[in-house]
Amino acid sequence: NSIIKEKISSTKEDINNNKHTMQLLSEQIKYQVQLIENNKKHDDEEIAKKLIEIENSNNQISTLKNNNELIQKHIDAMNKKIGNKKEVLEKKSRQLLQIEAKAESNIEKNKKDLKFYETNDSCPSCKQHITENWKEKQKKDIQKKVEKQDNALKEISEELNKINTDLSNITVIINSISQHNNEVIKNNSTISSLNLYIEKLNKEITQLSKNQINTNENDEELKKLKAELSKQIEIQKELL
């Protein structure tokens, strides 16, 4: 009887110990499952955040592309407006400057001739006397030429001023085109950066998704705990 009592007592103790072990294993499994779920929840939240960032980045890209289209239309309109006017005006300006220089030279020559008739009564070369009537006639003719040439210079000067004004306006447009082109370049650079950022986010999302698969399927600790619990359940059956 004593031996039987001892055996029963020992069996009860083993059963209690086994129950305690199973309870601990169950708690550990519960903790491990919770840990996996928390990690998955965290990864899901991170993926959601990154998807929002991708959407925002794509919206920015769309806005920048639309802006570029509007800017390009403006650039095309300005290019059409100026066409080849700059080259035409510059060529005309060079021609007028040549005419102006020639006119100024002729005026200077005529003024010298006028001074000659105003200060000489005879020809310095042949010593022939110059009559007053001839001098007056020559002076009047020269003065008419000078007056005509002065008027021509004024017209040239006005035309040059108009050309310079037009060229200044064209320069303003060209500078505006340059600024617009720089804006397009800047936008394209931003678009490239955003595309790289989106690519980076997609890689991170892929990695987070892989992490979830690996966590669910390959958590060695969870597998070990479950295996140990199964073993203890079998032991418990044998004890009972």
PDB file of C-alpha atoms in Angstrom:
ATOM      1  CA  ASN A   1       0.000   0.000   0.000  1.00  0.00           C
ATOM      2  CA  SER A   2       2.807   2.345   0.869  1.00  0.00           C
ATOM      3  CA  ILE A   3       4.442   1.784  -2.533  1.00  0.00           C
ATOM      4  CA  ILE A   4       1.164   2.393  -4.330  1.00  0.00           C
ATOM      5  CA  LYS A   5       0.572   5.604  -2.365  1.00  0.00           C
ATOM      6  CA  GLU A   6       4.065   6.833  -3.190  1.00  0.00           C
ATOM      7  CA  LYS A   7       3.539   6.029  -6.853  1.00  0.00           C
ATOM      8  CA  ILE A   8       0.184   7.840  -6.918  1.00  0.00           C
ATOM      9  CA  SER A   9       1.735  10.814  -5.144  1.00  0.00           C
ATOM     10  CA  SER A  10       4.628  10.890  -7.604  1.00  0.00           C
ATOM     11  CA  THR A  11       2.247  10.671 -10.553  1.00  0.00           C
ATOM     12  CA  LYS A  12       0.157  13.554  -9.201  1.00  0.00           C
ATOM     13  CA  GLU A  13       3.303  15.612  -8.776  1.00  0.00           C
ATOM     14  CA  ASP A  14       4.398  14.819 -12.344  1.00  0.00           C
ATOM     15  CA  ILE A  15       0.936  15.733 -13.639  1.00  0.00           C
ATOM     16  CA  ASN A  16       1.012  19.053 -11.748  1.00  0.00           C
ATOM     17  CA  ASN A  17       4.519  19.790 -12.984  1.00  0.00           C
ATOM     18  CA  ASN A  18       3.474  18.907 -16.515  1.00  0.00           C
ATOM     19  CA  LYS A  19       0.413  21.140 -16.261  1.00  0.00           C
ATOM     20  CA  HIS A  20       2.590  23.973 -15.033  1.00  0.00           C
ATOM     21  CA  THR A  21       5.008  23.418 -17.925  1.00  0.00           C
ATOM     22  CA  MET A  22       2.135  23.371 -20.438  1.00  0.00           C
ATOM     23  CA  GLN A  23       0.731  26.530 -18.895  1.00  0.00           C
ATOM     24  CA  LEU A  24       4.082  28.266 -19.238  1.00  0.00           C
ATOM     25  CA  LEU A  25       4.422  27.069 -22.839  1.00  0.00           C
ATOM     26  CA  SER A  26       0.909  28.288 -23.643  1.00  0.00           C
ATOM     27  CA  GLU A  27       1.737  31.695 -22.215  1.00  0.00           C
ATOM     28  CA  GLN A  28       4.971  31.825 -24.206  1.00  0.00           C
ATOM     29  CA  ILE A  29       3.155  30.807 -27.388  1.00  0.00           C
ATOM     30  CA  LYS A  30       0.503  33.458 -26.726  1.00  0.00           C
ATOM     31  CA  TYR A  31       3.244  36.063 -26.202  1.00  0.00           C
ATOM     32  CA  GLN A  32       5.068  34.953 -29.359  1.00  0.00           C
ATOM     33  CA  VAL A  33       1.885  35.088 -31.453  1.00  0.00           C
ATOM     34  CA  GLN A  34       1.125  38.553 -30.046  1.00  0.00           C
ATOM     35  CA  LEU A  35       4.642  39.654 -30.897  1.00  0.00           C
ATOM     36  CA  ILE A  36       4.224  38.430 -34.471  1.00  0.00           C
ATOM     37  CA  GLU A  37       0.850  40.180 -34.759  1.00  0.00           C
ATOM     38  CA  ASN A  38       2.276  43.410 -33.360  1.00  0.00           C
ATOM     39  CA  ASN A  39       5.165  43.250 -35.809  1.00  0.00           C
ATOM     40  CA  LYS A  40       2.721  42.596 -38.648  1.00  0.00           C
ATOM     41  CA  LYS A  41       0.535  45.492 -37.494  1.00  0.00           C
ATOM     42  CA  HIS A  42       3.585  47.749 -37.362  1.00  0.00           C
ATOM     43  CA  ASP A  43       4.639  46.633 -40.853  1.00  0.00           C
ATOM     44  CA  ASP A  44       1.097  47.191 -42.148  1.00  0.00           C
ATOM     45  CA  GLU A  45       1.107  50.710 -40.704  1.00  0.00           C
ATOM     46  CA  GLU A  46       4.501  51.410 -42.258  1.00  0.00           C
ATOM     47  CA  ILE A  47       3.306  50.090 -45.628  1.00  0.00           C
ATOM     48  CA  ALA A  48       0.176  52.280 -45.385  1.00  0.00           C
ATOM     49  CA  LYS A  49       2.313  55.351 -44.617  1.00  0.00           C
ATOM     50  CA  LYS A  50       4.597  54.640 -47.541  1.00  0.00           C
ATOM     51  CA  LEU A  51       1.643  54.117 -49.882  1.00  0.00           C
ATOM     52  CA  ILE A  52       0.317  57.545 -48.852  1.00  0.00           C
ATOM     53  CA  GLU A  53       3.752  59.064 -49.511  1.00  0.00           C
ATOM     54  CA  ILE A  54       3.800  57.403 -52.942  1.00  0.00           C
ATOM     55  CA  GLU A  55       0.342  58.803 -53.710  1.00  0.00           C
ATOM     56  CA  ASN A  56       1.404  62.294 -52.600  1.00  0.00           C
ATOM     57  CA  SER A  57       4.577  62.062 -54.660  1.00  0.00           C
ATOM     58  CA  ASN A  58       2.621  60.954 -57.733  1.00  0.00           C
ATOM     59  CA  ASN A  59       0.249  63.896 -57.225  1.00  0.00           C
ATOM     60  CA  GLN A  60       3.244  66.249 -57.064  1.00  0.00           C
ATOM     61  CA  ILE A  61       4.644  64.728 -60.257  1.00  0.00           C
ATOM     62  CA  SER A  62       1.285  65.164 -61.984  1.00  0.00           C
ATOM     63  CA  THR A  63       1.093  68.814 -60.883  1.00  0.00           C
ATOM     64  CA  LEU A  64       4.662  69.504 -62.040  1.00  0.00           C
ATOM     65  CA  LYS A  65       4.015  67.875 -65.423  1.00  0.00           C
ATOM     66  CA  ASN A  66       0.866  69.969 -65.878  1.00  0.00           C
ATOM     67  CA  ASN A  67       2.842  73.092 -64.941  1.00  0.00           C
ATOM     68  CA  ASN A  68       5.520  72.157 -67.478  1.00  0.00           C
ATOM     69  CA  GLU A  69       2.890  71.816 -70.209  1.00  0.00           C
ATOM     70  CA  LEU A  70       1.495  75.283 -69.419  1.00  0.00           C
ATOM     71  CA  ILE A  71       4.991  76.774 -69.256  1.00  0.00           C
ATOM     72  CA  GLN A  72       5.923  75.159 -72.586  1.00  0.00           C
ATOM     73  CA  LYS A  73       2.797  76.615 -74.220  1.00  0.00           C
ATOM     74  CA  HIS A  74       3.830  80.040 -72.925  1.00  0.00           C
ATOM     75  CA  ILE A  75       7.372  79.526 -74.217  1.00  0.00           C
ATOM     76  CA  ASP A  76       6.054  78.489 -77.645  1.00  0.00           C
ATOM     77  CA  ALA A  77       3.800  81.557 -77.757  1.00  0.00           C
ATOM     78  CA  MET A  78       6.710  83.887 -76.885  1.00  0.00           C
ATOM     79  CA  ASN A  79       9.011  82.234 -79.443  1.00  0.00           C
ATOM     80  CA  LYS A  80       6.304  82.639 -82.074  1.00  0.00           C
ATOM     81  CA  LYS A  81       5.884  86.293 -81.098  1.00  0.00           C
ATOM     82  CA  ILE A  82       9.540  87.211 -81.576  1.00  0.00           C
ATOM     83  CA  GLY A  83      10.248  84.789 -84.442  1.00  0.00           C
ATOM     84  CA  ASN A  84      13.344  86.053 -86.289  1.00  0.00           C
ATOM     85  CA  LYS A  85      12.618  89.701 -85.447  1.00  0.00           C
ATOM     86  CA  LYS A  86      15.813  90.013 -83.404  1.00  0.00           C
ATOM     87  CA  GLU A  87      18.034  89.018 -86.340  1.00  0.00           C
ATOM     88  CA  VAL A  88      16.076  91.256 -88.765  1.00  0.00           C
ATOM     89  CA  LEU A  89      16.255  94.275 -86.438  1.00  0.00           C
ATOM     90  CA  GLU A  90      19.948  93.775 -85.704  1.00  0.00           C
ATOM     91  CA  LYS A  91      20.695  93.594 -89.442  1.00  0.00           C
ATOM     92  CA  LYS A  92      18.660  96.754 -90.086  1.00  0.00           C
ATOM     93  CA  SER A  93      20.439  98.486 -87.195  1.00  0.00           C
ATOM     94  CA  ARG A  94      23.850  97.669 -88.677  1.00  0.00           C
ATOM     95  CA  GLN A  95      22.754  99.018 -92.077  1.00  0.00           C
ATOM     96  CA  LEU A  96      21.422 102.239 -90.561  1.00  0.00           C
ATOM     97  CA  LEU A  97      24.609 102.730 -88.544  1.00  0.00           C
ATOM     98  CA  GLN A  98      26.626 102.448 -91.758  1.00  0.00           C
ATOM     99  CA  ILE A  99      24.347 104.981 -93.480  1.00  0.00           C
ATOM    100  CA  GLU A 100      24.585 107.235 -90.424  1.00  0.00           C
ATOM    101  CA  ALA A 101      28.378 107.111 -90.461  1.00  0.00           C
ATOM    102  CA  LYS A 102      28.440 107.916 -94.179  1.00  0.00           C
ATOM    103  CA  ALA A 103      25.991 110.814 -93.718  1.00  0.00           C
ATOM    104  CA  GLU A 104      28.036 112.235 -90.841  1.00  0.00           C
ATOM    105  CA  SER A 105      31.160 112.016 -93.002  1.00  0.00           C
ATOM    106  CA  ASN A 106      29.382 113.849 -95.852  1.00  0.00           C
ATOM    107  CA  ILE A 107      28.125 116.517 -93.466  1.00  0.00           C
ATOM    108  CA  GLU A 108      31.643 117.013 -92.131  1.00  0.00           C
ATOM    109  CA  LYS A 109      32.976 117.374 -95.715  1.00  0.00           C
ATOM    110  CA  ASN A 110      30.208 119.816 -96.667  1.00  0.00           C
ATOM    111  CA  LYS A 111      30.876 121.897 -93.557  1.00  0.00           C
ATOM    112  CA  LYS A 112      34.538 122.128 -94.534  1.00  0.00           C
ATOM    113  CA  ASP A 113      33.502 123.207 -98.046  1.00  0.00           C
ATOM    114  CA  LEU A 114      31.146 125.792 -96.555  1.00  0.00           C
ATOM    115  CA  LYS A 115      33.920 127.139 -94.354  1.00  0.00           C
ATOM    116  CA  PHE A 116      36.147 127.362 -97.417  1.00  0.00           C
ATOM    117  CA  TYR A 117      33.732 129.611 -99.243  1.00  0.00           C
ATOM    118  CA  GLU A 118      33.151 131.642 -96.104  1.00  0.00           C
ATOM    119  CA  THR A 119      36.875 132.319 -95.543  1.00  0.00           C
ATOM    120  CA  ASN A 120      38.370 132.417 -99.060  1.00  0.00           C
ATOM    121  CA  ASP A 121      38.009 134.864-101.920  1.00  0.00           C
ATOM    122  CA  SER A 122      40.286 132.969-104.291  1.00  0.00           C
ATOM    123  CA  CYS A 123      41.235 129.384-104.999  1.00  0.00           C
ATOM    124  CA  PRO A 124      44.350 128.385-102.982  1.00  0.00           C
ATOM    125  CA  SER A 125      45.523 126.109-105.804  1.00  0.00           C
ATOM    126  CA  CYS A 126      44.984 128.127-108.973  1.00  0.00           C
ATOM    127  CA  LYS A 127      44.768 131.598-107.323  1.00  0.00           C
ATOM    128  CA  GLN A 128      41.693 132.332-109.405  1.00  0.00           C
ATOM    129  CA  HIS A 129      39.335 134.865-107.863  1.00  0.00           C
ATOM    130  CA  ILE A 130      36.011 133.596-106.589  1.00  0.00           C
ATOM    131  CA  THR A 131      33.146 135.959-107.146  1.00  0.00           C
ATOM    132  CA  GLU A 132      30.609 136.754-104.450  1.00  0.00           C
ATOM    133  CA  ASN A 133      27.767 135.425-106.583  1.00  0.00           C
ATOM    134  CA  TRP A 134      29.526 132.080-107.020  1.00  0.00           C
ATOM    135  CA  LYS A 135      30.358 131.871-103.332  1.00  0.00           C
ATOM    136  CA  GLU A 136      26.787 132.604-102.326  1.00  0.00           C
ATOM    137  CA  LYS A 137      25.456 130.062-104.787  1.00  0.00           C
ATOM    138  CA  GLN A 138      27.881 127.381-103.512  1.00  0.00           C
ATOM    139  CA  LYS A 139      27.143 128.183 -99.876  1.00  0.00           C
ATOM    140  CA  LYS A 140      23.389 127.918-100.461  1.00  0.00           C
ATOM    141  CA  ASP A 141      23.819 124.615-102.284  1.00  0.00           C
ATOM    142  CA  ILE A 142      26.044 123.250 -99.524  1.00  0.00           C
ATOM    143  CA  GLN A 143      23.695 124.472 -96.770  1.00  0.00           C
ATOM    144  CA  LYS A 144      20.782 122.720 -98.510  1.00  0.00           C
ATOM    145  CA  LYS A 145      22.823 119.511 -98.652  1.00  0.00           C
ATOM    146  CA  VAL A 146      23.787 119.804 -94.979  1.00  0.00           C
ATOM    147  CA  GLU A 147      20.175 120.538 -94.004  1.00  0.00           C
ATOM    148  CA  LYS A 148      18.980 117.544 -96.015  1.00  0.00           C
ATOM    149  CA  GLN A 149      21.650 115.332 -94.486  1.00  0.00           C
ATOM    150  CA  ASP A 150      20.816 116.593 -90.971  1.00  0.00           C
ATOM    151  CA  ASN A 151      17.177 115.705 -91.537  1.00  0.00           C
ATOM    152  CA  ALA A 152      18.243 112.289 -92.800  1.00  0.00           C
ATOM    153  CA  LEU A 153      20.362 111.808 -89.651  1.00  0.00           C
ATOM    154  CA  LYS A 154      17.408 112.713 -87.470  1.00  0.00           C
ATOM    155  CA  GLU A 155      15.253 110.142 -89.265  1.00  0.00           C
ATOM    156  CA  ILE A 156      18.001 107.549 -88.899  1.00  0.00           C
ATOM    157  CA  SER A 157      18.374 108.383 -85.219  1.00  0.00           C
ATOM    158  CA  GLU A 158      14.597 108.034 -84.666  1.00  0.00           C
ATOM    159  CA  GLU A 159      14.566 104.726 -86.538  1.00  0.00           C
ATOM    160  CA  LEU A 160      17.550 103.465 -84.507  1.00  0.00           C
ATOM    161  CA  ASN A 161      15.813 104.478 -81.272  1.00  0.00           C
ATOM    162  CA  LYS A 162      12.702 102.587 -82.361  1.00  0.00           C
ATOM    163  CA  ILE A 163      14.815  99.526 -83.265  1.00  0.00           C
ATOM    164  CA  ASN A 164      16.619  99.684 -79.917  1.00  0.00           C
ATOM    165  CA  THR A 165      13.274  99.879 -78.101  1.00  0.00           C
ATOM    166  CA  ASP A 166      12.001  96.869 -80.049  1.00  0.00           C
ATOM    167  CA  LEU A 167      15.241  94.977 -79.337  1.00  0.00           C
ATOM    168  CA  SER A 168      14.925  95.822 -75.626  1.00  0.00           C
ATOM    169  CA  ASN A 169      11.378  94.428 -75.616  1.00  0.00           C
ATOM    170  CA  ILE A 170      12.583  91.300 -77.420  1.00  0.00           C
ATOM    171  CA  THR A 171      15.406  90.943 -74.877  1.00  0.00           C
ATOM    172  CA  VAL A 172      12.813  91.040 -72.074  1.00  0.00           C
ATOM    173  CA  ILE A 173      10.889  88.243 -73.821  1.00  0.00           C
ATOM    174  CA  ILE A 174      14.089  86.216 -74.389  1.00  0.00           C
ATOM    175  CA  ASN A 175      14.979  86.575 -70.697  1.00  0.00           C
ATOM    176  CA  SER A 176      11.465  85.458 -69.801  1.00  0.00           C
ATOM    177  CA  ILE A 177      11.842  82.408 -72.081  1.00  0.00           C
ATOM    178  CA  SER A 178      15.149  81.609 -70.377  1.00  0.00           C
ATOM    179  CA  GLN A 179      13.532  81.868 -66.927  1.00  0.00           C
ATOM    180  CA  HIS A 180      10.678  79.629 -68.052  1.00  0.00           C
ATOM    181  CA  ASN A 181      13.142  77.074 -69.443  1.00  0.00           C
ATOM    182  CA  ASN A 182      15.011  77.105 -66.130  1.00  0.00           C
ATOM    183  CA  GLU A 183      11.716  76.516 -64.347  1.00  0.00           C
ATOM    184  CA  VAL A 184      11.020  73.498 -66.588  1.00  0.00           C
ATOM    185  CA  ILE A 185      14.528  72.155 -65.894  1.00  0.00           C
ATOM    186  CA  LYS A 186      13.980  72.621 -62.155  1.00  0.00           C
ATOM    187  CA  ASN A 187      10.586  70.871 -62.330  1.00  0.00           C
ATOM    188  CA  ASN A 188      12.068  67.976 -64.313  1.00  0.00           C
ATOM    189  CA  SER A 189      14.813  67.626 -61.717  1.00  0.00           C
ATOM    190  CA  THR A 190      12.185  67.508 -58.964  1.00  0.00           C
ATOM    191  CA  ILE A 191      10.198  64.914 -60.949  1.00  0.00           C
ATOM    192  CA  SER A 192      13.326  62.745 -61.283  1.00  0.00           C
ATOM    193  CA  SER A 193      13.956  63.004 -57.538  1.00  0.00           C
ATOM    194  CA  LEU A 194      10.356  62.096 -56.764  1.00  0.00           C
ATOM    195  CA  ASN A 195      10.514  59.079 -59.085  1.00  0.00           C
ATOM    196  CA  LEU A 196      13.655  57.891 -57.310  1.00  0.00           C
ATOM    197  CA  TYR A 197      11.915  58.399 -53.971  1.00  0.00           C
ATOM    198  CA  ILE A 198       8.882  56.398 -55.162  1.00  0.00           C
ATOM    199  CA  GLU A 199      11.198  53.627 -56.348  1.00  0.00           C
ATOM    200  CA  LYS A 200      12.862  53.588 -52.919  1.00  0.00           C
ATOM    201  CA  LEU A 201       9.476  53.439 -51.130  1.00  0.00           C
ATOM    202  CA  ASN A 202       8.309  50.564 -53.338  1.00  0.00           C
ATOM    203  CA  LYS A 203      11.456  48.602 -52.497  1.00  0.00           C
ATOM    204  CA  GLU A 204      10.856  49.230 -48.794  1.00  0.00           C
ATOM    205  CA  ILE A 205       7.234  48.072 -49.139  1.00  0.00           C
ATOM    206  CA  THR A 206       8.394  44.902 -50.915  1.00  0.00           C
ATOM    207  CA  GLN A 207      10.872  44.252 -48.115  1.00  0.00           C
ATOM    208  CA  LEU A 208       8.225  44.822 -45.418  1.00  0.00           C
ATOM    209  CA  SER A 209       5.882  42.408 -47.225  1.00  0.00           C
ATOM    210  CA  LYS A 210       8.649  39.796 -47.364  1.00  0.00           C
ATOM    211  CA  ASN A 211       9.310  40.342 -43.671  1.00  0.00           C
ATOM    212  CA  GLN A 212       5.663  39.577 -42.911  1.00  0.00           C
ATOM    213  CA  ILE A 213       5.808  36.323 -44.892  1.00  0.00           C
ATOM    214  CA  ASN A 214       9.051  35.305 -43.227  1.00  0.00           C
ATOM    215  CA  THR A 215       7.664  36.152 -39.774  1.00  0.00           C
ATOM    216  CA  ASN A 216       4.483  34.123 -40.277  1.00  0.00           C
ATOM    217  CA  GLU A 217       6.114  31.092 -41.869  1.00  0.00           C
ATOM    218  CA  ASN A 218       9.577  30.894 -40.400  1.00  0.00           C
ATOM    219  CA  ASP A 219       9.372  31.979 -36.789  1.00  0.00           C
ATOM    220  CA  GLU A 220      11.592  29.230 -35.370  1.00  0.00           C
ATOM    221  CA  GLU A 221      10.873  30.201 -31.805  1.00  0.00           C
ATOM    222  CA  LEU A 222       7.126  29.768 -32.277  1.00  0.00           C
ATOM    223  CA  LYS A 223       7.664  26.425 -33.975  1.00  0.00           C
ATOM    224  CA  LYS A 224       9.846  25.217 -31.121  1.00  0.00           C
ATOM    225  CA  LEU A 225       7.302  26.302 -28.506  1.00  0.00           C
ATOM    226  CA  LYS A 226       4.438  24.591 -30.317  1.00  0.00           C
ATOM    227  CA  ALA A 227       6.487  21.425 -30.737  1.00  0.00           C
ATOM    228  CA  GLU A 228       7.371  21.439 -27.067  1.00  0.00           C
ATOM    229  CA  LEU A 229       3.741  21.978 -26.088  1.00  0.00           C
ATOM    230  CA  SER A 230       2.670  19.029 -28.255  1.00  0.00           C
ATOM    231  CA  LYS A 231       5.312  16.910 -26.568  1.00  0.00           C
ATOM    232  CA  GLN A 232       4.071  17.913 -23.107  1.00  0.00           C
ATOM    233  CA  ILE A 233       0.467  17.142 -24.081  1.00  0.00           C
ATOM    234  CA  GLU A 234       1.525  13.633 -25.078  1.00  0.00           C
ATOM    235  CA  ILE A 235       3.340  13.236 -21.767  1.00  0.00           C
ATOM    236  CA  GLN A 236       0.230  14.416 -19.949  1.00  0.00           C
ATOM    237  CA  LYS A 237      -1.845  11.800 -21.757  1.00  0.00           C
ATOM    238  CA  GLU A 238       0.566   9.106 -20.717  1.00  0.00           C
ATOM    239  CA  LEU A 239       0.500  10.280 -17.093  1.00  0.00           C
ATOM    240  CA  LEU A 240      -3.267  10.215 -17.056  1.00  0.00           C
TER     241      LEU A 240
END
